Amino acid sequence: MFQHSPEELSKQRGLQTILILNSQCQSMKKILLLDVFSSKRKQDKIILVMKLTIASIILVVSQVFASDVSSQKKVSLKIQNAPIKKVFNEIERKTNYRFIFNDDILPSEQRVNIEVDNEYVSTVLDRVLASTNLTYKIPSETVIVIAAKTISSAPNFLPIKTISGRIVNERGEPLEGASVKVKGVSKGAVTNSNGEYKLQIDEAKDKILVVSFAGYAQQEITVSKLTSTITLVSLVEDLQDVVVIGYGNVRKRDVTVAVAKVNVEDLQKAPVMSFDQALAGRATGIQVVSQDGQPGAPVNIVIRGNNSLTQDNSPLYVIDGFPIENPDNNVINPAEIESFEILKDASATAIYGARGANGVILITTKKGKTGPPRIEFQALRSTQKVLQRIELMNPYEYVQYLYELNPTNTLATYLRNVPNDPVLIDSVMNIYKKFKGADFQDAVFGQPAPFVNFNLSMRGGTDKTKYSLSGNYANQEGVVVNSGYKRYQLKFSLDQTISSKLKAGINSTVTYTNQYGVQPVGSGTSGLAGGTSYLMASVWGYRPVSYTGNIDSLLDLPNDVAIDPSNTSQIFNPLYSTKNEYHQNNQLNIFANSYLEYQISRNLKLRLSAGVNQTGIRRENFYNSQTSRGRIASTNPNGVNGDYSISNSTNITNENTLTYNNTFKKNHRLNVLAGFTNQSNVVKTNAGSATNVPNESLGMSGLSQGVPGIPFVGSTKNTLVSLLSRVVYDYKSKYLFTASLRADASSKFSDENKWSYFPSFSAAWRFSKEKFMDKLRFVTDAKIRYGRGSTGNNRVSDFVTFSSLASGYTPVGGTFNYITNLGTLGNRALRWETTNDNNLGIDVELFKGKLSFTIDVYEKVTSDLLLNAPLPGSSGFTSGFKNIGKVSNRGLEFSINTNNIKRKNFTWTTNFNISFNRSKVLELAENQEFQFGFVGWNGNYNSSPLYIAKKGQQLGLMFGYVSDGVYQYSDFDKSPTGVYTLRNDVTTSYTTRTSLPTPGSIKLKDLNGDGVITAADRTVIGNGNPLHTGGITNNFTYKNFELSIFFQWSYGNDIYNANRLVFENGSPNSPLNMLNMYKSYTNRWSPTNQTNDMPRANPGLPPGNYYWSRVVEDGSYLRLKTLSLGYSLSPKTIKKLKNAVNGLRVYIATQNLLTFTNYTGFDPEVNARPTALTPGFDYSVYPRANTVTFGINANF
Amino acid sequence: MKNLNKLIVSITIFLTFFSCKKFLETKPTDFITPENYYNNEREATTALLGLYTAFNDNGNGLYAGNALTGWVLPTDEVFRNTTSGVNCLTYDFTDGTIGNYWNQCYRYINNCNSFLENIDKPVMDSTRREVLRGEALFLRAYIYFLLTSQFGDVPLKLNSTQSVSGVNISFSSSKDVYAQVLKDMILAEGKVYDIDASKQQPVRVSKQVVRGILARVNLYMAGYPLLETARYQDARDWAKKVVDANKNALNSDYTQLWINIARDAYDLRENMWEAEFQAPQPPYFRASGWGGQTGLGIACPQANTDVGYVLDWYKIAYSLSDRYRTDSSDIRYNWNIAPFFYRGNSGTWETSRDSLNTTPALRVQRVIDKNPGKLRRKFEVIRPAVGTSGMNFPILRYADVLLMYAEAENELNGPTTTAINLLNLTRVRAGCKKLYSTTATESYFLITDKDSFKRAIQDERSRELCFEFVRRNDLIRWGIYQQTILAESAKFISNNYQTVMSSVFNRVLDKHNFLPIPVSELSLNNLAKQNPGW
């Protein structure tokens, strides 16, 4: 009854204890206690205290302390004629010691008498055990181990030898708690925290040692061949060699599908807030384009091309086994990522069936590992700076331009009512030469912004319990004033082996993020003519000088009082507004996932898991009177106003899988998986707003005093049930086969279309194992693989199969009445979108891993496209969800890794990858030959299409008129009275030939030669898709230094620089809204500067404000994305520091240091309207900052 | 251990076999589906009132401020002071405004169809059910009437769209569409309430409205392009029915009529049917009426709570001004053509347009600088200093019915006394001299034949009904649209005031009698056909 199993002990002490004895000891006659507890205990203790202090984390873990007398408890006992057990019992009762012993070894007959008063426990035990065959050890403050005496038990005639050594893993890290046993004998040892063991053996008998450690392959070593260091090989294998493939892992060599593994270590060298900002160029087949450079800006990740025209093309994320469709990537702390895989082809993603069509990103986060607590501290501080500036016209050029645009008004203002005489005008204009002009770019994003990021983690465990606890704080201020992003995160995971058959674990993360400040891309009202309400547009367009000549007041006042006394100009002082606007986007994300694993038999394992992902988002916007949208002016009926929304989404997943794993006749390996999963997702949203808020000083809280808007309350839900199965078979790792079948049922579809089946098959042939390859010794490993399969997509909103009634209020007879109307058209016949995919790949490793490469070619065809298809207006609806159309994507991917130099002090490795993808529209909505893509940004242009998806062509082609310079005098006949009339043989770009065009007007190409520009003259003018994208990483190490250089590129894509439609095109506007222009516009056509590029001021817009090709630019770029230089302390130095730290790395890293491009906008890495139809659009985006980072990583 | 085994097995069995069918059945929780509606009279009524939003829908309402309705400029009354867009004859089949107008018409036709399919569902009083059915029938017919008068041949859909497939629909001839319009309206006339029915809300259609619109429909059918002259008889009969019912009358004061409109005081005797707008009353928001910032009011470029805020967008054509010049006592001249605008920060500062032009010649030349003055914001009760105006817009006025009556009578029987008397009603109210068919002493205009009376009617309609969305279609049905617009262009030159606007008028072609079928319809409905010339 006083026998304590280690399990019980661990319960008593909160967590796992220490030792050695387990149920297997039952038959042991002798227990050899090792000197696990070496002499320098105190020192260790101090270090541990240090560790904990630094960590500021209190965690109960087992600790091994010395059993030296001074730290012992004293005890008083009076026992007469009792069994020895009774003594132990009494000591346990009176102290906090617990005894560990084996009943069998206690002499049951023997009775003891003892009477002591306040004696050391050890003294008591010495006396009690003196007459027995037993000894004891006190390995910790609370445990006493009773064991049989070894040496004295029998006379020892044979030579005894003490052997010792060290046990490490493949990375050379010490393994604590590994066991070294003599084969066939119950004699063994366990390693200490340094992986060291000591064992006395009988040289004559003990020939073979068995070295084992949970999770590692057991090794048998002949004593005679024993080396001082034994390296155990992980069964899970090194993560570098294992690929997570969804519901399981495979060895990289045995992969039969197209999966890209991102080098997480390289990824983590980039000093960024979220992994997606560093993902571009890291792996093949994945295209990553961020919308712009704003902290927390969404990043568009597309795997192997867009499948869907109108629906979301982002991949499915599986984070620690938990599928999430649209996670906020900012919630995932890059430092917490352990491995990152991208499943690309259908044979890989089919196991995620329903939602795998856009590819799957598998993210595994860091967990606890066996070993002592390992404390890691990472800190970085960056300085972000926007170096790019668009050159704008100076005050003199501005006034000159205004005069050309609108002489009457300019005479009355900037030219101070001088008589209309060229000489006088010139002299007044010259005054403006002395003004420098207000620089709004400098004011709005001229200041360097700091970014700090701290990670602190503690991980460790024993072979039964593993834990991980980590925290993160990141604060990235935006380069634009009053903007930024913050993240606070706590993460905890625990894996516990409950019994030899049962294992359980939990993994949870709590993240709070806070994004604040104006968002330039979404800052404007796209309906407004001129698009001037966007932040960057108003930064560029705001007048550089007032006609009173005062620049300071321009910067410091909301509007130019001289020109705009009533504050009704479309453009408001952007600096002023940005400083005063209040935008908050707070998000609390709780992610918790737990599992139970039960080994039913040796080969059969059941795993049950359940998780919840809860996200609460609160958005707040408040516009006080000092902002563009809240100003007190006749044009703003809302006055001071604000709005908020609160949304809560709860995603609950349950997955149950059964895995059968066996090897037959040594060579036939079989792994069978069957599973059942279900998932539900509920989103509830509340929103409210108020206008004309009387007390703006109260901010958001003042909304309750304003005039309330109609509150919004919404809720939606979807569920998914799936059955999945997979068979993986290989013969000698030479012929490998995988087949999977998944059935999914989604609540989004009506009963008859709920279920869909997604099969896949793949095979691989590792021909390097064939005999004929023996001659080619340099080939270490080579494999060819082929896979095909189908996957699905259900990315439509939850209730699109239902028609809806829209409701509202309309005035009838002077009062507002509640009304209903038809809203959207449901489609009960809607079904899953299916992607069929073929992939052929080859993986080759040469010269023992010095060089390895992978090539994949694929073709995927997506049919039954879930399309929000436009409907003819006569149907009463303009769009409805249909399964229609077909898109194909073909591509080639190539990646190569080389170990160029591997010397003791110097290594150089290179990773290069390149991807090609071509999409093709095979079919479109009923009868359609093409579909237009529209971009909302400017009321003048919104109704003209800028993109076209045409049958037989690529997605994302830009569409418009071909520019042909500007009309010159030579295009006109001049009448004797000086009137210019367009020559008969010259095409007009306007609907007339008389009033327009005039010399300097915009000239477009008349493609069909009918003498007039009509809609028929539009053509493809650009392509938003790159020919290829890729990246190259070079890593160098020299002694303790390491250098990592990462270049990333995109080649052959065009960007529609819509900024230039506004800022190199002096269109007439009311005097209030006269915009400043780009500096380049000084080279516009004028009678004295008859250039053939940019139109004159006030050129007259061609009908319909058509898009023309002049501003299509080559968006190719090569970017030095990350450059990092690090220095790590050598093991020697660490030793000198007496193990105060286990590792220390300091580094300097830069992000976006250099970009080679011909693009004239802020940044070629831009996608302001990220949909499949509209890639490569640039208007008023947030500039991307260049960052310089200093960081430190320390391990304790 | 054994218990644990049992536990795990039972958990697995539970999870695997619990009812996944129920789990997968989700129902919308934040919107209503049409199938679940029309349960009672209240729900039927909310759906009917929803049909009226066709006219005032925010953004696309068929009579909302700056909407396209009928009203593709320029006409010989008014033009928009800009050089591109749907108002400047630069539009083509890709024009978004025309596309939106088309979509809006069909959206509400579909709503009417859905309403008519469901109206038998609610348990309610059968008379009231028929009233609702009548209104829906009429509204559908009226929207078809707008469509075919603008676009000619259009798809004629009498059932609601149930599926996203099978949406290709062939175009019916304008003749067939008109036939359906007549059929539905006549049916509606027998169902809807009379104008004085106690429960009737003022903007909902009454028998009198249906009759008046029937007169208009028949007049359109009698003219270009159908030229079914026999319809003059029907037009006359329907108009006569309105008059004989003796429930409508002209307001004795022409200006008071517009002040009533501005004040939202329903003057149903004359303003038989109005599209209703309402000043924004948070949290509700509806589209602005034509009185608003971008509307037909008197320019006041600085916002002001006394006189509102109106941009200087719409200008008077020479012809309209000329028409009033024939009778200097016509009080409509200085009302419909605002002689002043508001200048400076103080919106009350009325500035005479003429005072800016010092010589008589300049005053004639610059008459086109003036703004329409019918809709005057300063009379609005709620006068927010913003762009949105709650002023209603008249769709049918009794004055129009009288003039239609006169016109049909003249076409049938020549300038009879009945016809001349009808015409004189609006003239007398406006303070003009009467027309006479004989050489009486008081005679001012002598009417001798059918054609001169027709011209008199054409001018009188313009003087009385200008800016009420009827001019362009009047010109088209009279077959004089193109020539009238070209003649207007010439007036810029004859007035020696050639601005860029004269060339805008000059763009008119024969094809402009019809609007182009929008690109979305053409590319998505493979049975669609484009109008000639586009």
Short mmCIF file of N, CA and C in Angstrom, two decimals, chain B residues 316-374:
data_model
loop_
_atom_site.label_atom_id
_atom_site.label_comp_id
_atom_site.label_asym_id
_atom_site.label_seq_id
_atom_site.Cartn_x
_atom_site.Cartn_y
_atom_site.Cartn_z
N ILE B 316 -31.13 75.83 -69.16
CA ILE B 316 -32.33 75.96 -69.98
C ILE B 316 -31.95 76.01 -71.47
N ALA B 317 -32.73 75.29 -72.28
CA ALA B 317 -32.50 75.36 -73.73
C ALA B 317 -33.15 76.61 -74.30
N TYR B 318 -32.65 77.09 -75.44
CA TYR B 318 -33.18 78.31 -76.06
C TYR B 318 -34.67 78.19 -76.34
N SER B 319 -35.08 77.01 -76.86
CA SER B 319 -36.47 76.87 -77.31
C SER B 319 -37.46 77.09 -76.19
N LEU B 320 -37.15 76.55 -75.02
CA LEU B 320 -38.09 76.69 -73.92
C LEU B 320 -38.28 78.15 -73.58
N SER B 321 -37.18 78.85 -73.52
CA SER B 321 -37.23 80.27 -73.22
C SER B 321 -38.05 81.01 -74.28
N ASP B 322 -37.81 80.66 -75.53
CA ASP B 322 -38.53 81.30 -76.64
C ASP B 322 -40.04 81.10 -76.53
N ARG B 323 -40.43 79.89 -76.09
CA ARG B 323 -41.86 79.58 -76.03
C ARG B 323 -42.61 80.50 -75.08
N TYR B 324 -41.96 80.85 -74.01
CA TYR B 324 -42.63 81.75 -73.05
C TYR B 324 -42.68 83.18 -73.57
N ARG B 325 -41.74 83.48 -74.48
CA ARG B 325 -41.66 84.86 -74.93
C ARG B 325 -42.88 85.28 -75.73
N THR B 326 -43.67 84.30 -76.23
CA THR B 326 -44.84 84.65 -77.03
C THR B 326 -45.95 85.26 -76.18
N ASP B 327 -45.89 85.08 -74.89
CA ASP B 327 -46.95 85.63 -74.05
C ASP B 327 -46.31 86.14 -72.76
N SER B 328 -46.09 87.44 -72.71
CA SER B 328 -45.30 87.98 -71.61
C SER B 328 -46.00 87.85 -70.26
N SER B 329 -47.31 87.58 -70.29
CA SER B 329 -48.00 87.48 -69.00
C SER B 329 -47.95 86.07 -68.41
N ASP B 330 -47.28 85.15 -69.08
CA ASP B 330 -47.23 83.76 -68.61
C ASP B 330 -46.42 83.68 -67.32
N ILE B 331 -47.12 83.41 -66.23
CA ILE B 331 -46.41 83.40 -64.95
C ILE B 331 -45.44 82.21 -64.84
N ARG B 332 -45.61 81.25 -65.72
CA ARG B 332 -44.76 80.07 -65.65
C ARG B 332 -43.33 80.38 -66.09
N TYR B 333 -43.16 81.48 -66.84
CA TYR B 333 -41.82 81.79 -67.34
C TYR B 333 -40.83 81.98 -66.20
N ASN B 334 -41.18 82.92 -65.32
CA ASN B 334 -40.23 83.20 -64.25
C ASN B 334 -40.24 82.17 -63.13
N TRP B 335 -41.21 81.27 -63.20
CA TRP B 335 -41.19 80.19 -62.22
C TRP B 335 -40.36 79.01 -62.74
N ASN B 336 -40.69 78.58 -63.94
CA ASN B 336 -40.01 77.40 -64.47
C ASN B 336 -38.57 77.70 -64.86
N ILE B 337 -38.32 78.92 -65.32
CA ILE B 337 -36.95 79.30 -65.64
C ILE B 337 -36.53 80.32 -64.58
N ALA B 338 -35.73 79.86 -63.66
CA ALA B 338 -35.39 80.73 -62.53
C ALA B 338 -34.60 81.92 -63.04
N PRO B 339 -35.07 83.13 -62.77
CA PRO B 339 -34.36 84.31 -63.26
C PRO B 339 -33.12 84.62 -62.42
N PHE B 340 -32.95 83.88 -61.35
CA PHE B 340 -31.84 84.20 -60.45
C PHE B 340 -31.17 82.91 -60.00
N PHE B 341 -30.05 83.09 -59.36
CA PHE B 341 -29.41 81.96 -58.67
C PHE B 341 -28.85 82.51 -57.37
N TYR B 342 -28.36 81.63 -56.56
CA TYR B 342 -27.85 82.07 -55.25
C TYR B 342 -26.35 82.13 -55.32
N ARG B 343 -25.81 83.23 -54.87
CA ARG B 343 -24.38 83.39 -55.01
C ARG B 343 -23.74 83.74 -53.67
N GLY B 344 -22.52 83.35 -53.54
CA GLY B 344 -21.78 83.72 -52.33
C GLY B 344 -22.14 82.82 -51.17
N ASN B 345 -21.59 83.16 -50.04
CA ASN B 345 -21.81 82.34 -48.87
C ASN B 345 -23.21 82.46 -48.33
N SER B 346 -23.77 83.60 -48.48
CA SER B 346 -25.11 83.79 -48.00
C SER B 346 -26.07 83.31 -49.08
N GLY B 347 -26.66 82.17 -48.84
CA GLY B 347 -27.49 81.55 -49.85
C GLY B 347 -28.74 82.35 -50.17
N THR B 348 -29.07 83.27 -49.31
CA THR B 348 -30.28 84.05 -49.58
C THR B 348 -30.02 85.14 -50.60
N TRP B 349 -28.77 85.27 -50.94
CA TRP B 349 -28.45 86.34 -51.87
C TRP B 349 -28.82 85.91 -53.28
N GLU B 350 -30.01 86.30 -53.67
CA GLU B 350 -30.46 85.98 -55.02
C GLU B 350 -29.77 86.92 -55.99
N THR B 351 -29.14 86.35 -56.97
CA THR B 351 -28.48 87.18 -57.96
C THR B 351 -29.21 87.00 -59.29
N SER B 352 -29.67 88.07 -59.84
CA SER B 352 -30.37 87.99 -61.12
C SER B 352 -29.39 87.58 -62.20
N ARG B 353 -29.78 86.57 -62.96
CA ARG B 353 -28.92 86.14 -64.07
C ARG B 353 -28.79 87.29 -65.08
N ASP B 354 -29.93 87.98 -65.31
CA ASP B 354 -29.90 89.02 -66.32
C ASP B 354 -29.00 90.18 -65.91
N SER B 355 -28.94 90.42 -64.61
CA SER B 355 -28.15 91.56 -64.17
C SER B 355 -26.68 91.37 -64.49
N LEU B 356 -26.29 90.12 -64.69
CA LEU B 356 -24.90 89.87 -65.02
C LEU B 356 -24.60 90.19 -66.47
N ASN B 357 -25.69 90.22 -67.25
CA ASN B 357 -25.52 90.47 -68.68
C ASN B 357 -26.12 91.83 -69.00
N THR B 358 -25.24 92.76 -69.31
CA THR B 358 -25.65 94.16 -69.32
C THR B 358 -26.48 94.56 -70.54
N THR B 359 -26.30 93.94 -71.67
CA THR B 359 -27.05 94.36 -72.84
C THR B 359 -28.16 93.36 -73.12
N PRO B 360 -29.24 93.81 -73.78
CA PRO B 360 -30.34 92.90 -74.14
C PRO B 360 -29.82 91.73 -74.97
N ALA B 361 -28.89 92.02 -75.86
CA ALA B 361 -28.38 90.96 -76.72
C ALA B 361 -27.72 89.88 -75.88
N LEU B 362 -26.94 90.33 -74.92
CA LEU B 362 -26.27 89.37 -74.04
C LEU B 362 -27.30 88.57 -73.24
N ARG B 363 -28.36 89.26 -72.84
CA ARG B 363 -29.38 88.57 -72.04
C ARG B 363 -30.03 87.45 -72.83
N VAL B 364 -30.25 87.72 -74.14
CA VAL B 364 -30.83 86.67 -74.97
C VAL B 364 -29.80 85.56 -75.18
N GLN B 365 -28.60 86.01 -75.45
CA GLN B 365 -27.54 85.03 -75.71
C GLN B 365 -27.31 84.11 -74.53
N ARG B 366 -27.37 84.69 -73.32
CA ARG B 366 -27.01 83.92 -72.12
C ARG B 366 -28.22 83.34 -71.39
N VAL B 367 -29.35 83.32 -72.09
CA VAL B 367 -30.54 82.77 -71.43
C VAL B 367 -30.31 81.33 -71.02
N ILE B 368 -29.43 80.67 -71.74
CA ILE B 368 -29.18 79.27 -71.40
C ILE B 368 -28.36 79.11 -70.12
N ASP B 369 -27.90 80.20 -69.54
CA ASP B 369 -27.19 80.08 -68.26
C ASP B 369 -28.16 79.82 -67.10
N LYS B 370 -29.45 80.05 -67.36
CA LYS B 370 -30.42 79.94 -66.26
C LYS B 370 -30.70 78.49 -65.90
N ASN B 371 -31.23 78.33 -64.69
CA ASN B 371 -31.56 76.98 -64.18
C ASN B 371 -33.05 76.75 -64.18
N PRO B 372 -33.45 75.48 -64.22
CA PRO B 372 -34.86 75.17 -64.03
C PRO B 372 -35.29 75.64 -62.64
N GLY B 373 -36.52 76.16 -62.53
CA GLY B 373 -36.93 76.72 -61.24
C GLY B 373 -38.18 76.08 -60.64
N LYS B 374 -38.60 74.98 -61.25
CA LYS B 374 -39.84 74.37 -60.76
C LYS B 374 -39.71 73.87 -59.33
#
